Amino acid sequence: MTTNPRSGADILDLAPVMPVVVVSEAESAVPLARALVAGGLPGIEVTLRTPAALEAIARIAAEVPEAVVGAGTVVTPEQAAAAAKAGARFLVSPGCTDGLASAMADTGLPFLPGVGTVSEALALLERGVSEMKFFPAEASGGAAFLKSLAGPLPQVRFCPTGGITVASAPAYLALPNVGCVGGSWLTPADLVAAGEWERITGLAREAAAF
Ligand SMILES: O=C(O)C(=O)C[C@H](O)[C@H](O)COP(=O)(O)O
């Protein structure tokens, strides 16, 4: 069984790539998680964008103990609590407010709050948070932006997400302040709908080797 992450750093260290998945049917959650784990990616961010998301998190937590399932797209305090109740082992948000950061901290789970600017990163540092999601990565300046931050803010490590592909991931991962990258390219909707689990394992294996 994979160890539960206890800090933001533990989340970043799960694997080079964090699959960001949108689950439309709760029935696909378990085989999807198994396919990613088989490819070497234990950490899975299930976005709270679909009605099936909380059920998907609960099923993965109960049935795939080798996976470390987290909730993504946490945008309200209520969602943070609901995701924790469903069995999420970490939380990820695309942006952050004081209220959301407090709600995520109150769950006792490790979390990666989202930032897109230096000032947002500074606000989180003031709260003692030094691991963050950088979103939307490509649209907000990409690897060049994060490279610029490594000088003034060397204590912050990021999981850039948003527009990253198998081709652009290595440039991010080469930076000292990037722990892992997030992306949805590992679980294309058509492969999930068709139950093409072996092909998803293949995409995961390629990413796990970064
Ligand atoms: O839902 C969230 O919480 C987000 O922050 C958005 C996702 O992380 C990105 O949509 C994934 O990015 P793509 O790999 O470009 O699909």
mmCIF file of C-alpha atoms and ligand atoms in Angstrom:
data_model
loop_
_atom_site.group_PDB
_atom_site.id
_atom_site.type_symbol
_atom_site.label_atom_id
_atom_site.label_comp_id
_atom_site.label_asym_id
_atom_site.label_seq_id
_atom_site.Cartn_x
_atom_site.Cartn_y
_atom_site.Cartn_z
ATOM 1 C CA MET A 1 0.000 0.000 0.000
ATOM 2 C CA THR A 2 1.269 3.478 -0.803
ATOM 3 C CA THR A 3 1.860 5.673 2.224
ATOM 4 C CA ASN A 4 -0.592 8.488 2.780
ATOM 5 C CA PRO A 5 0.810 11.933 2.034
ATOM 6 C CA ARG A 6 1.156 13.968 5.223
ATOM 7 C CA SER A 7 2.293 17.246 3.687
ATOM 8 C CA GLY A 8 2.237 19.159 0.453
ATOM 9 C CA ALA A 9 5.779 17.945 -0.139
ATOM 10 C CA ASP A 10 4.598 14.350 0.112
ATOM 11 C CA ILE A 11 1.980 15.045 -2.575
ATOM 12 C CA LEU A 12 4.595 16.499 -4.916
ATOM 13 C CA ASP A 13 6.830 13.494 -4.329
ATOM 14 C CA LEU A 14 4.284 10.797 -5.195
ATOM 15 C CA ALA A 15 5.367 10.633 -8.858
ATOM 16 C CA PRO A 16 6.604 12.965 -11.617
ATOM 17 C CA VAL A 17 3.078 13.323 -12.967
ATOM 18 C CA MET A 18 -0.260 13.792 -11.217
ATOM 19 C CA PRO A 19 -3.084 12.548 -13.439
ATOM 20 C CA VAL A 20 -6.003 14.969 -13.334
ATOM 21 C CA VAL A 21 -9.139 12.993 -14.074
ATOM 22 C CA VAL A 22 -12.725 13.914 -14.813
ATOM 23 C CA VAL A 23 -14.964 10.989 -13.899
ATOM 24 C CA SER A 24 -18.374 10.984 -15.568
ATOM 25 C CA GLU A 25 -19.437 7.514 -14.436
ATOM 26 C CA ALA A 26 -18.557 6.346 -10.929
ATOM 27 C CA GLU A 27 -18.296 2.799 -12.332
ATOM 28 C CA SER A 28 -15.178 3.742 -14.271
ATOM 29 C CA ALA A 29 -13.328 5.091 -11.211
ATOM 30 C CA VAL A 30 -11.899 1.829 -9.912
ATOM 31 C CA PRO A 31 -10.605 0.402 -13.209
ATOM 32 C CA LEU A 32 -9.275 3.836 -14.108
ATOM 33 C CA ALA A 33 -7.355 4.100 -10.826
ATOM 34 C CA ARG A 34 -6.038 0.562 -11.205
ATOM 35 C CA ALA A 35 -4.830 1.364 -14.727
ATOM 36 C CA LEU A 36 -2.907 4.431 -13.535
ATOM 37 C CA VAL A 37 -1.401 2.608 -10.555
ATOM 38 C CA ALA A 38 -0.336 -0.253 -12.836
ATOM 39 C CA GLY A 39 1.534 2.283 -14.955
ATOM 40 C CA GLY A 40 3.386 3.642 -11.921
ATOM 41 C CA LEU A 41 1.264 6.675 -11.029
ATOM 42 C CA PRO A 42 -0.284 6.159 -7.571
ATOM 43 C CA GLY A 43 -1.434 9.751 -7.009
ATOM 44 C CA ILE A 44 -4.733 10.589 -8.708
ATOM 45 C CA GLU A 45 -6.549 13.920 -8.636
ATOM 46 C CA VAL A 46 -10.268 13.431 -9.218
ATOM 47 C CA THR A 47 -11.751 16.784 -10.141
ATOM 48 C CA LEU A 48 -14.953 17.792 -8.372
ATOM 49 C CA ARG A 49 -16.433 18.859 -11.670
ATOM 50 C CA THR A 50 -18.906 16.048 -12.144
ATOM 51 C CA PRO A 51 -21.779 14.735 -10.022
ATOM 52 C CA ALA A 52 -19.953 11.381 -9.897
ATOM 53 C CA ALA A 53 -16.730 12.794 -8.448
ATOM 54 C CA LEU A 54 -17.326 12.227 -4.721
ATOM 55 C CA GLU A 55 -18.588 8.703 -5.334
ATOM 56 C CA ALA A 56 -15.552 8.066 -7.538
ATOM 57 C CA ILE A 57 -13.238 9.222 -4.738
ATOM 58 C CA ALA A 58 -15.041 7.010 -2.228
ATOM 59 C CA ARG A 59 -14.802 3.957 -4.479
ATOM 60 C CA ILE A 60 -11.103 4.442 -5.223
ATOM 61 C CA ALA A 61 -10.345 5.004 -1.525
ATOM 62 C CA ALA A 62 -12.208 1.823 -0.606
ATOM 63 C CA GLU A 63 -11.195 -0.470 -3.442
ATOM 64 C CA VAL A 64 -7.761 0.615 -4.670
ATOM 65 C CA PRO A 65 -5.557 0.861 -1.577
ATOM 66 C CA GLU A 66 -2.387 1.247 -3.680
ATOM 67 C CA ALA A 67 -3.789 4.495 -5.087
ATOM 68 C CA VAL A 68 -3.547 7.834 -3.306
ATOM 69 C CA VAL A 69 -6.741 9.542 -4.328
ATOM 70 C CA GLY A 70 -7.171 13.274 -3.949
ATOM 71 C CA ALA A 71 -9.856 15.779 -4.835
ATOM 72 C CA GLY A 72 -9.176 18.494 -7.381
ATOM 73 C CA THR A 73 -11.176 21.571 -8.354
ATOM 74 C CA VAL A 74 -11.894 22.269 -4.692
ATOM 75 C CA VAL A 75 -13.284 25.789 -4.943
ATOM 76 C CA THR A 76 -15.497 26.122 -1.839
ATOM 77 C CA PRO A 77 -15.006 25.336 1.861
ATOM 78 C CA GLU A 78 -17.956 22.935 1.657
ATOM 79 C CA GLN A 79 -16.259 20.955 -1.107
ATOM 80 C CA ALA A 80 -13.119 20.590 0.988
ATOM 81 C CA ALA A 81 -15.132 19.036 3.810
ATOM 82 C CA ALA A 82 -17.154 16.830 1.455
ATOM 83 C CA ALA A 83 -14.045 15.531 -0.283
ATOM 84 C CA ALA A 84 -12.433 14.670 3.042
ATOM 85 C CA LYS A 85 -15.596 12.868 4.122
ATOM 86 C CA ALA A 86 -15.641 10.886 0.880
ATOM 87 C CA GLY A 87 -12.143 9.596 1.573
ATOM 88 C CA ALA A 88 -9.841 11.959 -0.308
ATOM 89 C CA ARG A 89 -6.274 11.818 1.007
ATOM 90 C CA PHE A 90 -5.292 15.229 -0.310
ATOM 91 C CA LEU A 91 -6.937 18.315 -1.764
ATOM 92 C CA VAL A 92 -6.036 20.512 -4.733
ATOM 93 C CA SER A 93 -7.569 23.859 -5.658
ATOM 94 C CA PRO A 94 -7.133 25.876 -8.849
ATOM 95 C CA GLY A 95 -6.845 29.157 -6.899
ATOM 96 C CA CYS A 96 -7.079 30.162 -3.283
ATOM 97 C CA THR A 97 -8.759 32.517 -0.828
ATOM 98 C CA ASP A 98 -8.213 32.818 2.916
ATOM 99 C CA GLY A 99 -11.470 31.014 3.562
ATOM 100 C CA LEU A 100 -10.650 28.172 1.217
ATOM 101 C CA ALA A 101 -7.132 27.752 2.617
ATOM 102 C CA SER A 102 -8.559 27.622 6.139
ATOM 103 C CA ALA A 103 -11.206 25.093 5.142
ATOM 104 C CA MET A 104 -8.638 22.857 3.453
ATOM 105 C CA ALA A 105 -6.343 23.093 6.490
ATOM 106 C CA ASP A 106 -9.271 22.316 8.794
ATOM 107 C CA THR A 107 -9.769 18.932 7.114
ATOM 108 C CA GLY A 108 -6.370 17.860 8.414
ATOM 109 C CA LEU A 109 -5.486 16.662 4.904
ATOM 110 C CA PRO A 110 -2.422 17.909 3.042
ATOM 111 C CA PHE A 111 -3.331 20.253 0.219
ATOM 112 C CA LEU A 112 -1.961 22.084 -2.790
ATOM 113 C CA PRO A 113 -3.620 25.479 -3.163
ATOM 114 C CA GLY A 114 -3.501 27.041 -6.602
ATOM 115 C CA VAL A 115 -1.625 30.231 -7.444
ATOM 116 C CA GLY A 116 -0.978 32.150 -10.633
ATOM 117 C CA THR A 117 0.994 35.159 -9.375
ATOM 118 C CA VAL A 118 3.914 35.991 -7.091
ATOM 119 C CA SER A 119 1.679 37.851 -4.641
ATOM 120 C CA GLU A 120 -0.629 34.843 -4.312
ATOM 121 C CA ALA A 121 2.388 32.685 -3.567
ATOM 122 C CA LEU A 122 3.548 35.193 -0.930
ATOM 123 C CA ALA A 123 0.139 35.163 0.740
ATOM 124 C CA LEU A 124 0.322 31.386 1.099
ATOM 125 C CA LEU A 125 3.892 31.527 2.353
ATOM 126 C CA GLU A 126 2.646 33.823 5.131
ATOM 127 C CA ARG A 127 0.324 30.987 6.149
ATOM 128 C CA GLY A 128 3.201 28.524 6.194
ATOM 129 C CA VAL A 129 2.236 26.842 2.910
ATOM 130 C CA SER A 130 5.215 26.288 0.624
ATOM 131 C CA GLU A 131 3.904 23.689 -1.854
ATOM 132 C CA MET A 132 1.419 24.965 -4.417
ATOM 133 C CA LYS A 133 -0.295 24.206 -7.665
ATOM 134 C CA PHE A 134 0.613 26.644 -10.456
ATOM 135 C CA PHE A 135 -2.528 27.105 -12.547
ATOM 136 C CA PRO A 136 -3.220 27.608 -15.403
ATOM 137 C CA ALA A 137 0.420 26.825 -16.067
ATOM 138 C CA GLU A 138 0.789 27.307 -19.809
ATOM 139 C CA ALA A 139 -1.502 30.342 -19.951
ATOM 140 C CA SER A 140 0.196 31.987 -16.952
ATOM 141 C CA GLY A 141 3.728 31.962 -18.285
ATOM 142 C CA GLY A 142 4.671 28.308 -18.323
ATOM 143 C CA ALA A 143 8.061 26.968 -17.341
ATOM 144 C CA ALA A 144 9.677 30.379 -17.924
ATOM 145 C CA PHE A 145 7.520 31.885 -15.178
ATOM 146 C CA LEU A 146 8.452 29.190 -12.661
ATOM 147 C CA LYS A 147 12.113 29.457 -13.605
ATOM 148 C CA SER A 148 11.923 33.173 -12.754
ATOM 149 C CA LEU A 149 10.460 32.382 -9.334
ATOM 150 C CA ALA A 150 13.218 30.002 -8.302
ATOM 151 C CA GLY A 151 15.529 32.951 -7.583
ATOM 152 C CA PRO A 152 13.365 35.064 -5.237
ATOM 153 C CA LEU A 153 11.252 32.211 -3.838
ATOM 154 C CA PRO A 154 13.492 29.132 -3.673
ATOM 155 C CA GLN A 155 11.498 27.780 -0.726
ATOM 156 C CA VAL A 156 8.367 27.239 -2.840
ATOM 157 C CA ARG A 157 7.793 24.077 -4.878
ATOM 158 C CA PHE A 158 5.060 23.730 -7.447
ATOM 159 C CA CYS A 159 2.835 21.300 -9.284
ATOM 160 C CA PRO A 160 2.202 23.191 -12.537
ATOM 161 C CA THR A 161 -1.053 22.156 -14.204
ATOM 162 C CA GLY A 162 -3.093 23.418 -17.119
ATOM 163 C CA GLY A 163 -2.205 22.882 -20.745
ATOM 164 C CA ILE A 164 0.769 20.633 -20.022
ATOM 165 C CA THR A 165 1.386 17.777 -22.426
ATOM 166 C CA VAL A 166 3.674 14.781 -22.654
ATOM 167 C CA ALA A 167 5.886 16.984 -24.822
ATOM 168 C CA SER A 168 6.052 20.005 -22.499
ATOM 169 C CA ALA A 169 6.243 18.164 -19.158
ATOM 170 C CA PRO A 170 10.017 17.491 -19.194
ATOM 171 C CA ALA A 171 10.880 21.225 -19.377
ATOM 172 C CA TYR A 172 8.890 21.816 -16.188
ATOM 173 C CA LEU A 173 10.306 18.769 -14.430
ATOM 174 C CA ALA A 174 13.848 19.974 -15.128
ATOM 175 C CA LEU A 175 13.258 23.003 -12.876
ATOM 176 C CA PRO A 176 14.408 22.813 -9.245
ATOM 177 C CA ASN A 177 11.136 24.243 -7.947
ATOM 178 C CA VAL A 178 8.847 21.757 -9.705
ATOM 179 C CA GLY A 179 7.965 18.631 -7.760
ATOM 180 C CA CYS A 180 5.564 17.116 -10.278
ATOM 181 C CA VAL A 181 3.306 18.255 -13.106
ATOM 182 C CA GLY A 182 -0.415 17.708 -13.367
ATOM 183 C CA GLY A 183 -2.284 16.863 -16.511
ATOM 184 C CA SER A 184 -5.339 15.292 -18.018
ATOM 185 C CA TRP A 185 -3.513 13.819 -21.003
ATOM 186 C CA LEU A 186 -3.219 10.415 -19.286
ATOM 187 C CA THR A 187 -6.937 9.814 -19.228
ATOM 188 C CA PRO A 188 -8.457 10.959 -22.534
ATOM 189 C CA ALA A 189 -12.253 10.883 -22.354
ATOM 190 C CA ASP A 190 -12.569 8.547 -25.337
ATOM 191 C CA LEU A 191 -10.234 5.938 -23.827
ATOM 192 C CA VAL A 192 -12.052 6.102 -20.485
ATOM 193 C CA ALA A 193 -15.458 5.791 -22.161
ATOM 194 C CA ALA A 194 -14.256 2.785 -24.161
ATOM 195 C CA GLY A 195 -12.645 1.129 -21.133
ATOM 196 C CA GLU A 196 -9.255 1.096 -22.826
ATOM 197 C CA TRP A 197 -7.443 0.576 -19.515
ATOM 198 C CA GLU A 198 -4.295 -0.929 -20.978
ATOM 199 C CA ARG A 199 -3.756 2.091 -23.156
ATOM 200 C CA ILE A 200 -4.159 4.321 -20.110
ATOM 201 C CA THR A 201 -1.602 2.173 -18.284
ATOM 202 C CA GLY A 202 0.716 2.745 -21.244
ATOM 203 C CA LEU A 203 0.297 6.528 -21.011
ATOM 204 C CA ALA A 204 0.917 6.347 -17.263
ATOM 205 C CA ARG A 205 4.024 4.239 -17.713
ATOM 206 C CA GLU A 206 5.453 6.767 -20.157
ATOM 207 C CA ALA A 207 4.795 9.599 -17.686
ATOM 208 C CA ALA A 208 6.105 7.691 -14.664
ATOM 209 C CA ALA A 209 9.432 7.329 -16.465
ATOM 210 C CA PHE A 210 9.994 11.110 -16.674
HETATM 211 O O1 LIG B 1 -10.000 21.425 -12.291
HETATM 212 C C1 LIG B 1 -9.095 22.024 -11.706
HETATM 213 O O2 LIG B 1 -9.012 22.126 -10.490
HETATM 214 C C2 LIG B 1 -8.061 22.622 -12.448
HETATM 215 O O3 LIG B 1 -7.256 23.271 -11.886
HETATM 216 C C3 LIG B 1 -8.016 22.403 -13.835
HETATM 217 C C4 LIG B 1 -7.196 21.192 -14.162
HETATM 218 O O4 LIG B 1 -6.088 21.059 -13.349
HETATM 219 C C5 LIG B 1 -6.808 21.302 -15.538
HETATM 220 O O5 LIG B 1 -7.946 21.464 -16.326
HETATM 221 C C6 LIG B 1 -6.039 20.150 -16.040
HETATM 222 O O6 LIG B 1 -5.357 20.664 -17.066
HETATM 223 P P1 LIG B 1 -5.263 20.038 -18.510
HETATM 224 O O7 LIG B 1 -4.176 19.016 -18.399
HETATM 225 O O8 LIG B 1 -4.920 21.219 -19.329
HETATM 226 O O9 LIG B 1 -6.592 19.474 -18.843
#
